[in-house]
Coordinates of C-alpha atoms and ligand atoms in Angstrom, one line a residue:
M30 CA 90.5 142.0 83.7
A31 CA 89.3 138.3 85.5
E32 CA 89.4 136.9 81.9
Q33 CA 92.9 138.1 81.3
Q34 CA 93.4 136.6 85.6
E35 CA 91.5 133.0 84.2
K36 CA 93.7 132.6 80.8
I37 CA 97.4 133.1 82.9
F38 CA 96.0 130.9 86.0
Q39 CA 94.9 128.1 83.1
D40 CA 98.2 128.8 81.4
K41 CA 101.0 128.5 84.2
V42 CA 98.4 125.1 84.9
D43 CA 99.3 124.2 81.3
H44 CA 103.0 124.7 81.7
E45 CA 103.1 122.9 85.0
I46 CA 103.7 126.1 87.1
R47 CA 102.7 126.3 90.3
I48 CA 99.9 128.3 91.9
E49 CA 100.8 129.6 95.1
P50 CA 99.1 131.2 98.0
K51 CA 99.2 134.5 97.3
D52 CA 98.6 134.1 93.2
W53 CA 95.2 134.8 91.4
M54 CA 92.9 131.6 91.6
P55 CA 89.6 131.5 90.1
D56 CA 86.7 131.0 93.0
Q57 CA 85.9 127.4 92.2
Y58 CA 89.4 126.3 92.0
R59 CA 90.3 128.0 95.7
K60 CA 87.1 126.0 96.6
T61 CA 87.3 122.8 95.0
L62 CA 90.5 122.5 96.6
I63 CA 89.5 123.7 100.4
R64 CA 87.6 120.8 99.5
Q65 CA 89.6 118.2 99.0
M66 CA 91.8 119.1 100.8
S67 CA 89.8 119.5 104.0
Q68 CA 87.5 116.1 103.2
H69 CA 92.0 114.0 102.8
A70 CA 92.8 115.8 106.2
H71 CA 89.8 114.7 108.4
S72 CA 90.4 111.1 106.4
E73 CA 93.2 111.2 107.4
I74 CA 92.5 111.9 111.1
V75 CA 89.4 109.6 111.4
G76 CA 91.3 107.1 109.4
M77 CA 93.3 106.9 113.1
L78 CA 90.5 105.3 114.7
P79 CA 90.0 102.4 113.5
E80 CA 93.7 101.1 113.7
G81 CA 93.9 102.8 117.1
N82 CA 91.4 99.8 118.4
W83 CA 94.1 97.6 118.1
I84 CA 97.2 99.2 119.8
T85 CA 96.4 97.8 123.0
R86 CA 95.9 94.6 121.4
A87 CA 98.5 94.0 119.5
P88 CA 100.1 90.5 119.2
S89 CA 103.2 91.6 120.3
L90 CA 105.3 94.2 121.4
R91 CA 107.0 95.0 117.8
R92 CA 103.7 94.9 116.5
K93 CA 102.6 97.2 118.7
A94 CA 105.6 100.2 118.7
T95 CA 105.2 100.1 114.7
L96 CA 101.0 100.5 114.9
I97 CA 101.4 103.2 117.9
A98 CA 104.3 105.0 114.9
K99 CA 101.9 104.4 111.9
V100 CA 98.8 106.0 113.6
Q101 CA 100.9 108.9 114.5
D102 CA 102.1 109.6 110.9
E103 CA 98.6 109.4 109.7
A104 CA 97.5 112.5 113.1
G105 CA 100.8 114.3 111.2
H106 CA 99.4 113.8 107.8
G107 CA 96.1 115.4 109.0
L108 CA 98.6 118.6 110.5
Y109 CA 100.0 119.0 107.1
L110 CA 96.8 119.0 104.6
Y111 CA 95.1 121.4 107.2
S112 CA 97.7 123.7 107.3
A113 CA 98.1 123.5 103.3
A114 CA 94.4 124.2 103.4
E115 CA 94.9 127.3 106.0
T116 CA 97.3 129.0 102.9
L117 CA 93.3 129.2 100.7
G118 CA 91.7 131.5 103.6
I119 CA 89.5 128.7 105.5
S120 CA 91.0 128.3 109.6
R121 CA 91.5 124.9 110.8
A122 CA 89.3 125.1 113.7
E123 CA 86.0 126.1 110.3
M124 CA 87.2 122.7 109.2
I125 CA 87.0 121.0 112.0
D126 CA 83.6 122.6 112.7
Q127 CA 82.5 121.3 108.8
L128 CA 83.6 117.8 110.1
H129 CA 81.7 117.8 113.0
S130 CA 78.3 119.6 111.5
G131 CA 79.1 116.8 108.8
K132 CA 79.1 119.1 106.4
T133 CA 82.1 117.4 104.6
K134 CA 83.1 114.1 103.9
Y135 CA 85.9 111.9 105.2
S136 CA 86.9 108.7 103.5
S137 CA 84.3 106.0 103.1
I138 CA 86.7 103.4 104.3
F139 CA 86.9 103.9 107.7
N140 CA 83.2 103.4 108.7
Y141 CA 84.1 99.3 108.8
P142 CA 85.1 97.6 111.6
T143 CA 88.3 96.5 112.3
L144 CA 87.6 93.0 114.3
T145 CA 90.3 90.7 114.1
W146 CA 93.9 91.7 114.0
A147 CA 94.2 90.8 110.6
D148 CA 91.6 93.4 109.4
I149 CA 95.6 96.0 110.8
G150 CA 97.1 93.6 107.5
A151 CA 94.4 94.3 105.5
I152 CA 93.5 97.9 106.3
G153 CA 97.6 98.6 105.6
W154 CA 98.0 96.3 102.1
L155 CA 94.4 97.5 100.7
V156 CA 93.2 101.3 102.1
D157 CA 97.0 102.0 102.4
G158 CA 97.7 100.9 98.8
A159 CA 94.8 102.7 97.5
A160 CA 95.7 106.1 99.0
I161 CA 99.4 106.2 97.3
M162 CA 98.1 105.0 94.9
N163 CA 95.6 107.9 94.8
Q164 CA 98.1 110.5 96.5
V165 CA 101.7 109.6 94.7
P166 CA 99.7 111.7 91.7
L167 CA 99.1 114.2 94.2
C168 CA 102.4 115.2 94.6
R169 CA 102.6 116.7 91.4
A170 CA 99.2 118.6 92.1
S171 CA 99.3 121.9 90.1
Y172 CA 98.3 123.8 94.2
G173 CA 101.7 124.0 95.4
P174 CA 101.6 123.5 99.6
Y175 CA 98.6 120.8 98.5
A176 CA 102.0 118.8 96.2
R177 CA 104.1 119.6 98.8
A178 CA 102.7 117.8 101.4
M179 CA 101.8 114.8 100.0
I180 CA 106.0 114.0 98.6
R181 CA 106.2 113.4 103.0
I182 CA 102.6 111.9 103.2
C183 CA 103.5 109.7 100.4
K184 CA 107.0 108.2 102.1
E185 CA 105.2 107.5 104.8
E186 CA 102.2 105.8 103.7
S187 CA 104.4 103.4 101.6
F188 CA 106.3 102.1 104.3
H189 CA 102.3 101.8 106.2
Q190 CA 101.8 99.5 103.0
R191 CA 104.3 97.2 103.5
Q192 CA 103.5 96.8 106.9
G193 CA 100.8 95.3 106.5
F194 CA 101.5 93.9 103.8
E195 CA 104.0 92.1 106.3
I196 CA 101.3 90.9 109.0
L197 CA 99.5 89.7 105.9
L198 CA 102.1 87.2 105.1
T199 CA 103.1 86.5 108.6
L200 CA 99.5 85.4 109.1
S201 CA 99.4 83.3 105.6
K202 CA 102.3 81.2 106.9
G203 CA 100.9 80.7 110.0
S204 CA 97.8 78.4 111.4
E205 CA 95.5 77.2 109.9
E206 CA 93.1 79.5 112.1
Q207 CA 95.5 82.2 111.2
K208 CA 95.3 81.7 107.3
R209 CA 91.6 82.3 107.6
M210 CA 91.8 85.4 109.5
C211 CA 93.5 86.6 106.5
Q212 CA 91.7 85.7 104.2
D213 CA 88.2 86.8 105.9
A214 CA 90.0 90.4 106.5
I215 CA 91.0 90.3 103.0
D216 CA 87.0 89.5 101.9
R217 CA 85.9 92.3 104.2
W218 CA 88.1 95.0 103.0
W219 CA 88.8 94.3 99.0
W220 CA 85.1 95.8 98.1
P221 CA 85.5 98.4 100.2
A222 CA 88.8 99.9 99.5
V223 CA 87.3 99.4 95.8
M224 CA 85.6 102.3 96.6
M225 CA 87.4 104.6 97.8
F226 CA 88.5 105.7 94.8
G227 CA 85.2 107.5 94.1
P228 CA 82.3 106.8 91.6
N229 CA 83.0 105.7 88.6
D230 CA 84.0 108.6 86.0
E231 CA 80.9 109.3 84.4
S232 CA 79.2 109.9 88.2
S233 CA 81.5 111.7 88.9
P234 CA 80.4 115.9 89.0
H235 CA 84.4 116.5 90.0
T236 CA 86.7 114.4 88.0
K237 CA 86.3 116.7 84.8
Q238 CA 87.0 120.0 86.0
S239 CA 89.9 118.7 88.6
V240 CA 91.9 117.0 86.1
A241 CA 91.4 120.3 83.9
W242 CA 93.3 122.2 86.6
K243 CA 95.4 119.4 87.3
I244 CA 94.5 119.0 90.6
K245 CA 93.5 115.1 90.3
R246 CA 95.9 113.8 87.6
F247 CA 94.0 110.6 87.1
T248 CA 90.8 110.3 86.9
N249 CA 88.3 108.1 89.8
D250 CA 88.3 104.6 87.2
E251 CA 92.1 105.3 86.2
L252 CA 93.4 105.1 89.7
R253 CA 90.9 102.4 90.4
Q254 CA 92.0 99.9 87.5
K255 CA 95.6 100.6 88.4
F256 CA 94.9 99.4 92.3
I257 CA 92.9 96.8 91.0
D258 CA 95.6 95.4 89.0
V259 CA 98.6 95.5 91.2
C260 CA 96.5 93.3 94.3
A261 CA 95.3 91.3 91.6
E262 CA 99.1 90.0 91.6
Q263 CA 100.8 90.8 94.9
V264 CA 97.8 88.2 96.5
H265 CA 99.2 85.5 94.7
I266 CA 102.4 86.3 97.5
L267 CA 99.8 85.7 100.7
G268 CA 98.3 82.4 98.8
M269 CA 94.6 84.0 99.4
K270 CA 92.4 84.4 96.9
I271 CA 90.6 88.3 96.0
P272 CA 86.7 88.3 96.4
D273 CA 85.5 88.9 93.3
P274 CA 84.8 86.2 90.8
D275 CA 84.6 88.6 88.4
L276 CA 88.2 89.2 88.7
K277 CA 90.4 87.8 85.1
W278 CA 93.0 89.3 83.0
N279 CA 92.6 90.6 79.9
E280 CA 94.4 90.2 77.0
Q281 CA 93.0 92.7 75.1
T282 CA 93.5 95.5 76.9
K283 CA 95.9 94.6 78.9
H284 CA 94.2 95.1 82.4
Y285 CA 92.1 93.4 84.7
D286 CA 88.5 93.0 84.6
F287 CA 86.7 93.5 87.7
G288 CA 82.8 92.5 88.8
A289 CA 80.5 95.0 90.1
I290 CA 81.0 97.8 92.3
N291 CA 77.4 98.1 94.7
W292 CA 76.9 101.7 94.6
D293 CA 74.6 101.3 96.5
E294 CA 76.5 100.6 99.3
F295 CA 79.5 103.5 99.0
W296 CA 76.6 105.9 98.8
N297 CA 74.7 104.7 101.7
V298 CA 78.0 104.7 103.9
V299 CA 78.7 108.3 102.2
N300 CA 75.7 109.8 103.2
G301 CA 76.2 109.0 107.2
N302 CA 74.5 105.2 107.4
G303 CA 77.9 103.1 107.0
P304 CA 78.6 100.3 109.9
C305 CA 80.4 103.2 111.7
N306 CA 80.2 106.0 110.3
K307 CA 78.3 107.5 114.3
E308 CA 80.6 105.8 116.3
R309 CA 83.6 107.6 114.2
L310 CA 82.0 110.9 114.0
A311 CA 80.8 110.5 117.9
A312 CA 84.5 109.9 118.3
R313 CA 86.6 112.6 117.0
I314 CA 83.7 115.0 118.9
K315 CA 84.3 113.6 121.9
A316 CA 87.8 113.6 121.8
H317 CA 87.5 117.3 120.5
E318 CA 86.0 118.9 123.3
E319 CA 87.8 116.3 125.5
G320 CA 91.2 118.8 123.8
A321 CA 89.7 121.9 124.3
W322 CA 91.9 122.5 127.7
V323 CA 95.1 122.0 125.9
R324 CA 94.0 124.7 123.1
E325 CA 92.9 127.3 125.9
A326 CA 96.6 126.3 127.4
A327 CA 98.5 127.5 123.9
I328 CA 96.1 130.0 123.3
A329 CA 97.1 131.6 127.5
Y330 CA 101.3 130.8 126.3
A331 CA 100.4 132.2 123.3
E332 CA 99.4 135.1 124.8
K333 CA 101.7 135.3 127.3
K334 CA 104.7 135.0 125.2
K335 CA 103.5 138.3 122.8
R336 CA 103.1 140.3 125.8
K337 CA 106.3 139.2 127.3
E338 CA 107.4 140.2 123.7
K339 CA 106.3 143.0 123.4
V340 CA 107.6 144.4 127.0
I341 CA 111.5 143.5 125.9
A342 CA 110.9 145.5 122.3
Ligands
BYC406 N1 84.6 109.4 100.5 O1 82.9 113.3 91.6 P1 84.1 112.7 93.4 C1 93.8 108.3 103.6 C2 82.2 111.8 97.8 S1 93.2 107.7 102.8 C3 83.7 109.8 100.6 O2 84.6 112.3 92.4 P2 86.6 114.3 93.3 C4 94.3 107.1 104.6 C5 83.3 113.2 96.8 O3 84.0 114.0 97.9 C6 91.9 108.5 101.6 N2 83.3 110.7 99.9 O4 85.0 113.4 93.8 C7 95.0 106.1 104.1 C8 81.9 113.9 96.1 O5 81.7 114.9 97.2 P3 81.8 116.4 97.6 C9 91.5 109.7 101.8 C10 83.8 110.1 98.6 O6 86.9 115.7 94.9 C11 95.1 105.1 105.0 C12 81.6 113.1 95.7 O7 81.1 112.3 96.0 N3 92.6 110.4 100.4 O8 93.6 109.5 104.1 O9 86.6 115.0 92.4 C13 95.6 105.2 106.6 C14 81.7 113.1 93.8 O10 83.1 112.7 94.0 C15 84.5 108.9 98.8 C16 91.9 111.7 99.9 O11 91.2 112.1 100.2 C17 84.8 108.3 99.4 N4 85.7 107.3 98.8 O12 87.4 112.9 94.0 C18 95.0 106.2 106.7 C19 92.7 111.7 99.0 N5 84.7 109.6 97.0 O13 82.0 117.0 98.1 C20 94.4 108.0 105.6 C21 92.1 113.2 98.0 C22 83.8 110.2 96.0 O14 80.8 117.2 96.1 N6 90.9 113.0 97.5 N7 83.4 111.2 97.7 O15 80.4 116.2 98.7 C23 91.0 113.1 96.3 O16 91.2 112.4 95.5 C24 89.3 112.9 95.9 O17 89.0 114.0 97.0 C25 88.4 112.2 95.9 C26 87.2 112.0 95.2 C27 89.1 110.7 94.4 C28 88.9 110.8 97.2

């Protein structure tokens, strides 16, 4: 019986038929999705912190309004993703508990500090750029609610990427100091953005199965290469340099070769010891505690409404 269900499930996946919440699915498929989608949702929410840090210091009203809108978009992405993950049988409260206890991860990238205004540009260009590269294929993920949530998210992410690039373009045409700021931000964000795609394929425990289940459509290394190829060209428009002396076009592979990634740094950050891990988690826990009254008020309102509806019925 279970074998037959498994076969029907895999046939659907192979024939590009979406898996929906009430369909039978292997336990491990459900677990993998909950893990990936909740980590993704957490990344959107924690991702608001480094950028939120610059809202009060944005250099003009236009920049401030745009940054506020971007940070609000990230909150929206987190909410779609928590809702999509809830269709798999986990509650939002449980997912948030897992984030706060350190049981589930969020993207390594948000454990780096935003030191200057140029960092906001570099995040848009590189971090949102990497996010788009990773997330556009997720619009074709085999699980329906995840794939559908990703469509709107990707549209918004591409606007984010452009606003970041435009910040850097403006700085790259500015004073010597602004040009230096621009290069310095690229220097600091490049390698962490390259690491965002996760470990090399041979050391990625989940990739093979997730590709077979069509949750992931490309491997970590395939997406990383696409990202590097795109950025290696775009950086010329900025007149800046990518901080990798080994970055070089390879006529044979038709891709850019690139230097060695510092995996010790990556795992150090993933395991909680990056420059801002403790600060980020403390900020999320504080925000959650301070928001307790909103949740209580919402529950009280919902209960009152239910009682009223009962009386009317
Ligand atoms: N950071 O077998 P692997 C964004 C973990 S962008 C931390 O390759 P998988 C945004 C991985 O979880 C960022 N941990 O795993 C942009 C696993 O640990 P567990 C969010 C990482 O899942 C701008 C272990 O390493 N995007 O939202 O097949 C502004 C082995 O890895 C990282 C997404 O989450 C990392 N970078 O592939 C605001 C996209 N990389 O779980 C917001 C959806 C790997 O066994 N997620 N690990 O303890 C994915 O596509 C995949 O989950 C990943 C990893 C490519 C990230």
